[in-house]
Amino acid sequence: LDQQVLEAGGLELAIDGGGRRDLAEPRRPGVAEDRQRERADEHPLVAKSQTNLGMYLTIQGGERGQPANVEHLQEAAQLLQAALQLRLRVLGPGHPDVAHSYLALGRLARAKSDHPRAESLYKNALRINEEALGSKHPYLGHCMLGLARLYALDRRIELAQSTYEATLSLWRQTMPPQHPLIAKCMFALAVLRQDIDPTDSMQKYQQVLNIWDRTIDRKHPDYQACLRRMEIMSFSAMAS
């Protein structure tokens, strides 16, 4: 008879190869198997999956303006904290992946309207990335953009503008000129300055569309948002 392996109650029943179905003694996983499983649970890719899911739940939980989903935000917090602790244990406190966890937790704090905590987390992420990667690495821009958006929400306009401008300058030095992140930052800066300098904002909106025409679909929500702002500004200029 062919060998078979039967499972019962989580225990493996080994079958010998001598032509009989004699059941061996139930065998629990050995020490080596336990350690292999523990190593798998501690792999950085586990933290990456936890972070990705946590960020998705953050967006679903209320970051984009919809009513807050408390359950999603609670689950996101558990996942992101677990990912952070795993990365701290395995990679150490100065690793860029730890900075990524702080950045994700900052977005969660912003979604929960805890702006002081969000600012602290963004600054932690920025400091770690700067120490690990240098002051001219494009990864720093994600932390800076998070801070700029937070300052804009708090109506700290001058600080928000200077941070957007610093982010834009960094990405222009380190990315291709048509990169969609450059357009995204420029769009946010134009929105911030729309009431301060409408002419400059209109020019920035057009530059944004010139980039997005080459990089994203015209049905994309960001593209449509930029178009609507230009249309509203044009209508207001004609009516005045």
CSV table of C-alpha atoms in Angstrom, one decimal:
chain,number,residue,atom,x,y,z
A,1,LEU,CA,0.0,0.0,0.0
A,2,ASP,CA,1.1,3.6,-0.6
A,3,GLN,CA,2.4,5.7,2.2
A,4,GLN,CA,-0.1,8.1,3.7
A,5,VAL,CA,0.1,10.9,6.2
A,6,LEU,CA,-3.0,11.4,8.3
A,7,GLU,CA,-3.5,14.5,10.4
A,8,ALA,CA,-5.6,14.5,13.6
A,9,GLY,CA,-5.9,17.3,16.1
A,10,GLY,CA,-2.8,19.0,14.8
A,11,LEU,CA,-0.7,15.9,15.2
A,12,GLU,CA,1.0,14.1,12.3
A,13,LEU,CA,0.6,10.4,12.1
A,14,ALA,CA,3.5,8.9,10.2
A,15,ILE,CA,3.0,5.8,8.0
A,16,ASP,CA,5.9,3.4,7.5
A,17,GLY,CA,6.9,2.2,4.0
A,18,GLY,CA,6.8,-1.5,4.7
A,19,GLY,CA,3.6,-2.2,2.9
A,20,ARG,CA,1.3,-1.9,5.9
A,21,ARG,CA,-0.8,0.8,7.4
A,22,ASP,CA,0.7,0.6,10.8
A,23,LEU,CA,0.1,3.9,12.6
A,24,ALA,CA,3.2,5.2,14.3
A,25,GLU,CA,3.1,7.1,17.5
A,26,PRO,CA,1.7,10.7,17.1
A,27,ARG,CA,4.6,13.0,16.4
A,28,ARG,CA,4.7,16.6,17.5
A,29,PRO,CA,6.9,19.1,15.6
A,30,GLY,CA,10.5,19.0,16.9
A,31,VAL,CA,12.6,21.8,18.2
A,32,ALA,CA,14.1,22.5,14.8
A,33,GLU,CA,10.7,22.8,13.3
A,34,ASP,CA,9.5,25.2,16.1
A,35,ARG,CA,12.6,27.4,15.5
A,36,GLN,CA,12.0,27.4,11.8
A,37,ARG,CA,8.4,28.5,12.3
A,38,GLU,CA,9.6,31.2,14.8
A,39,ARG,CA,12.1,32.5,12.2
A,40,ALA,CA,9.4,32.7,9.6
A,41,ASP,CA,7.2,34.7,11.9
A,42,GLU,CA,10.1,37.1,12.6
A,43,HIS,CA,10.9,37.6,8.9
A,44,PRO,CA,10.8,41.3,7.8
A,45,LEU,CA,8.4,40.3,5.0
A,46,VAL,CA,5.8,39.6,7.7
A,47,ALA,CA,6.2,43.2,8.9
A,48,LYS,CA,5.9,44.4,5.3
A,49,SER,CA,2.6,42.6,4.8
A,50,GLN,CA,1.3,43.9,8.2
A,51,THR,CA,2.2,47.5,7.2
A,52,ASN,CA,0.6,47.2,3.8
A,53,LEU,CA,-2.6,45.9,5.3
A,54,GLY,CA,-2.5,48.5,8.1
A,55,MET,CA,-2.1,51.3,5.6
A,56,TYR,CA,-5.0,50.0,3.5
A,57,LEU,CA,-7.2,49.9,6.6
A,58,THR,CA,-6.1,53.4,7.5
A,59,ILE,CA,-7.3,54.7,4.2
A,60,GLN,CA,-10.6,52.7,4.5
A,61,GLY,CA,-10.9,53.9,8.0
A,62,GLY,CA,-11.2,57.6,7.3
A,63,GLU,CA,-8.0,59.1,5.9
A,64,ARG,CA,-9.7,60.3,2.7
A,65,GLY,CA,-12.6,62.1,4.2
A,66,GLN,CA,-15.2,59.4,4.6
A,67,PRO,CA,-16.8,58.9,8.0
A,68,ALA,CA,-14.3,57.2,10.3
A,69,ASN,CA,-14.6,53.4,10.6
A,70,VAL,CA,-13.4,52.8,14.2
A,71,GLU,CA,-13.0,49.0,13.7
A,72,HIS,CA,-10.7,49.6,10.6
A,73,LEU,CA,-8.6,52.1,12.5
A,74,GLN,CA,-8.3,49.8,15.5
A,75,GLU,CA,-7.2,46.9,13.4
A,76,ALA,CA,-4.8,49.1,11.5
A,77,ALA,CA,-3.2,50.2,14.8
A,78,GLN,CA,-2.7,46.6,15.9
A,79,LEU,CA,-1.1,45.7,12.6
A,80,LEU,CA,1.1,48.7,12.3
A,81,GLN,CA,2.3,48.4,15.9
A,82,ALA,CA,3.1,44.7,15.4
A,83,ALA,CA,5.1,45.5,12.3
A,84,LEU,CA,7.0,48.3,14.1
A,85,GLN,CA,7.9,46.0,17.0
A,86,LEU,CA,9.0,43.2,14.7
A,87,ARG,CA,11.2,45.6,12.7
A,88,LEU,CA,12.8,47.0,15.9
A,89,ARG,CA,13.6,43.5,17.0
A,90,VAL,CA,15.0,42.2,13.7
A,91,LEU,CA,16.4,45.3,12.0
A,92,GLY,CA,17.2,47.7,14.8
A,93,PRO,CA,15.9,51.2,15.5
A,94,GLY,CA,17.9,52.9,12.8
A,95,HIS,CA,16.7,50.9,9.8
A,96,PRO,CA,14.7,52.7,7.0
A,97,ASP,CA,12.0,50.1,7.4
A,98,VAL,CA,11.5,51.2,10.9
A,99,ALA,CA,11.1,54.8,9.6
A,100,HIS,CA,8.5,53.4,7.2
A,101,SER,CA,6.6,52.0,10.1
A,102,TYR,CA,6.7,55.4,11.9
A,103,LEU,CA,5.5,57.0,8.7
A,104,ALA,CA,2.5,54.6,8.4
A,105,LEU,CA,1.7,55.2,12.1
A,106,GLY,CA,1.8,58.9,11.5
A,107,ARG,CA,-0.8,58.6,8.7
A,108,LEU,CA,-2.9,56.6,11.1
A,109,ALA,CA,-2.6,59.3,13.8
A,110,ARG,CA,-3.6,61.9,11.2
A,111,ALA,CA,-6.6,59.8,10.2
A,112,LYS,CA,-7.6,59.7,13.9
A,113,SER,CA,-7.1,63.5,14.1
A,114,ASP,CA,-4.3,63.1,16.6
A,115,HIS,CA,-2.1,65.7,15.0
A,116,PRO,CA,0.5,66.1,17.7
A,117,ARG,CA,1.3,62.4,17.7
A,118,ALA,CA,1.3,62.4,13.9
A,119,GLU,CA,3.8,65.2,13.8
A,120,SER,CA,6.1,63.4,16.2
A,121,LEU,CA,5.9,60.1,14.2
A,122,TYR,CA,6.6,61.9,10.9
A,123,LYS,CA,9.6,63.6,12.5
A,124,ASN,CA,10.9,60.3,13.8
A,125,ALA,CA,10.6,58.8,10.4
A,126,LEU,CA,12.4,61.8,8.8
A,127,ARG,CA,15.3,61.7,11.3
A,128,ILE,CA,15.9,57.9,10.9
A,129,ASN,CA,15.8,58.2,7.1
A,130,GLU,CA,18.2,61.1,7.1
A,131,GLU,CA,20.6,59.4,9.4
A,132,ALA,CA,20.5,56.1,7.4
A,133,LEU,CA,20.2,57.3,3.9
A,134,GLY,CA,21.6,60.9,3.8
A,135,SER,CA,19.9,64.2,3.4
A,136,LYS,CA,19.4,63.9,-0.4
A,137,HIS,CA,17.6,60.6,-0.6
A,138,PRO,CA,14.1,60.8,-2.2
A,139,TYR,CA,12.6,58.7,0.7
A,140,LEU,CA,12.9,61.7,2.9
A,141,GLY,CA,10.3,63.4,0.7
A,142,HIS,CA,7.5,61.1,1.9
A,143,CYS,CA,8.1,62.1,5.5
A,144,MET,CA,8.3,65.8,4.5
A,145,LEU,CA,5.1,65.6,2.5
A,146,GLY,CA,3.3,64.1,5.5
A,147,LEU,CA,4.4,66.9,7.6
A,148,ALA,CA,3.4,69.5,5.1
A,149,ARG,CA,-0.1,68.1,4.8
A,150,LEU,CA,-0.4,68.1,8.5
A,151,TYR,CA,0.7,71.7,8.8
A,152,ALA,CA,-1.8,72.6,6.1
A,153,LEU,CA,-4.6,70.9,8.0
A,154,ASP,CA,-3.6,72.9,11.1
A,155,ARG,CA,-3.5,76.1,9.0
A,156,ARG,CA,0.2,76.7,9.7
A,157,ILE,CA,0.4,78.1,6.2
A,158,GLU,CA,4.0,79.4,6.2
A,159,LEU,CA,5.4,76.2,7.6
A,160,ALA,CA,3.3,74.1,5.3
A,161,GLN,CA,4.5,76.1,2.2
A,162,SER,CA,8.1,76.0,3.2
A,163,THR,CA,7.9,72.2,3.7
A,164,TYR,CA,6.1,71.6,0.4
A,165,GLU,CA,8.7,73.7,-1.3
A,166,ALA,CA,11.6,71.7,0.3
A,167,THR,CA,9.9,68.4,-0.7
A,168,LEU,CA,9.5,69.6,-4.2
A,169,SER,CA,13.1,70.8,-4.4
A,170,LEU,CA,14.4,67.4,-3.1
A,171,TRP,CA,12.3,65.4,-5.5
A,172,ARG,CA,13.3,67.6,-8.5
A,173,GLN,CA,17.0,66.9,-7.6
A,174,THR,CA,16.5,63.2,-7.1
A,175,MET,CA,13.7,62.1,-9.5
A,176,PRO,CA,13.0,62.4,-13.2
A,177,PRO,CA,11.2,65.7,-14.0
A,178,GLN,CA,8.0,64.0,-15.1
A,179,HIS,CA,7.7,61.8,-11.9
A,180,PRO,CA,4.1,61.7,-10.7
A,181,LEU,CA,5.2,62.4,-7.1
A,182,ILE,CA,6.6,65.8,-8.2
A,183,ALA,CA,3.2,66.6,-9.7
A,184,LYS,CA,1.5,65.4,-6.5
A,185,CYS,CA,3.5,67.7,-4.3
A,186,MET,CA,3.1,70.6,-6.7
A,187,PHE,CA,-0.6,70.1,-6.7
A,188,ALA,CA,-0.8,70.2,-2.9
A,189,LEU,CA,1.3,73.4,-2.9
A,190,ALA,CA,-1.0,75.0,-5.5
A,191,VAL,CA,-4.0,74.2,-3.4
A,192,LEU,CA,-2.4,75.7,-0.4
A,193,ARG,CA,-1.5,79.0,-2.2
A,194,GLN,CA,-4.7,79.2,-4.3
A,195,ASP,CA,-6.2,82.1,-2.3
A,196,ILE,CA,-2.8,83.7,-1.8
A,197,ASP,CA,-1.6,83.8,-5.4
A,198,PRO,CA,-4.2,82.5,-7.8
A,199,THR,CA,-2.1,83.2,-10.9
A,200,ASP,CA,0.8,81.1,-9.5
A,201,SER,CA,-1.6,78.3,-8.5
A,202,MET,CA,-3.1,78.2,-12.0
A,203,GLN,CA,0.3,77.9,-13.5
A,204,LYS,CA,1.2,75.1,-11.1
A,205,TYR,CA,-2.1,73.3,-11.9
A,206,GLN,CA,-1.2,73.4,-15.6
A,207,GLN,CA,2.3,72.0,-14.9
A,208,VAL,CA,0.7,69.2,-12.9
A,209,LEU,CA,-1.6,68.3,-15.7
A,210,ASN,CA,1.3,68.3,-18.2
A,211,ILE,CA,3.0,65.7,-16.0
A,212,TRP,CA,-0.1,63.6,-15.3
A,213,ASP,CA,-1.1,63.6,-19.0
A,214,ARG,CA,2.0,61.3,-19.4
A,215,THR,CA,1.8,59.3,-16.2
A,216,ILE,CA,-1.8,58.7,-15.1
A,217,ASP,CA,-5.2,58.1,-16.6
A,218,ARG,CA,-7.3,61.2,-17.1
A,219,LYS,CA,-10.1,59.4,-15.1
A,220,HIS,CA,-7.8,59.2,-12.0
A,221,PRO,CA,-9.4,61.1,-9.1
A,222,ASP,CA,-6.3,63.3,-8.7
A,223,TYR,CA,-6.4,64.3,-12.3
A,224,GLN,CA,-10.1,65.1,-12.1
A,225,ALA,CA,-9.6,67.1,-8.9
A,226,CYS,CA,-6.9,69.3,-10.6
A,227,LEU,CA,-9.2,69.9,-13.6
A,228,ARG,CA,-12.1,70.9,-11.3
A,229,ARG,CA,-9.9,73.4,-9.5
A,230,MET,CA,-8.8,75.0,-12.8
A,231,GLU,CA,-12.4,75.2,-14.0
A,232,ILE,CA,-13.6,76.8,-10.8
A,233,MET,CA,-10.7,79.4,-10.9
A,234,SER,CA,-11.4,80.2,-14.6
A,235,PHE,CA,-15.1,80.6,-13.9
A,236,SER,CA,-14.4,82.9,-10.9
A,237,ALA,CA,-12.0,85.0,-13.0
A,238,MET,CA,-14.6,85.4,-15.7
A,239,ALA,CA,-17.3,86.4,-13.2
A,240,SER,CA,-15.2,89.0,-11.4
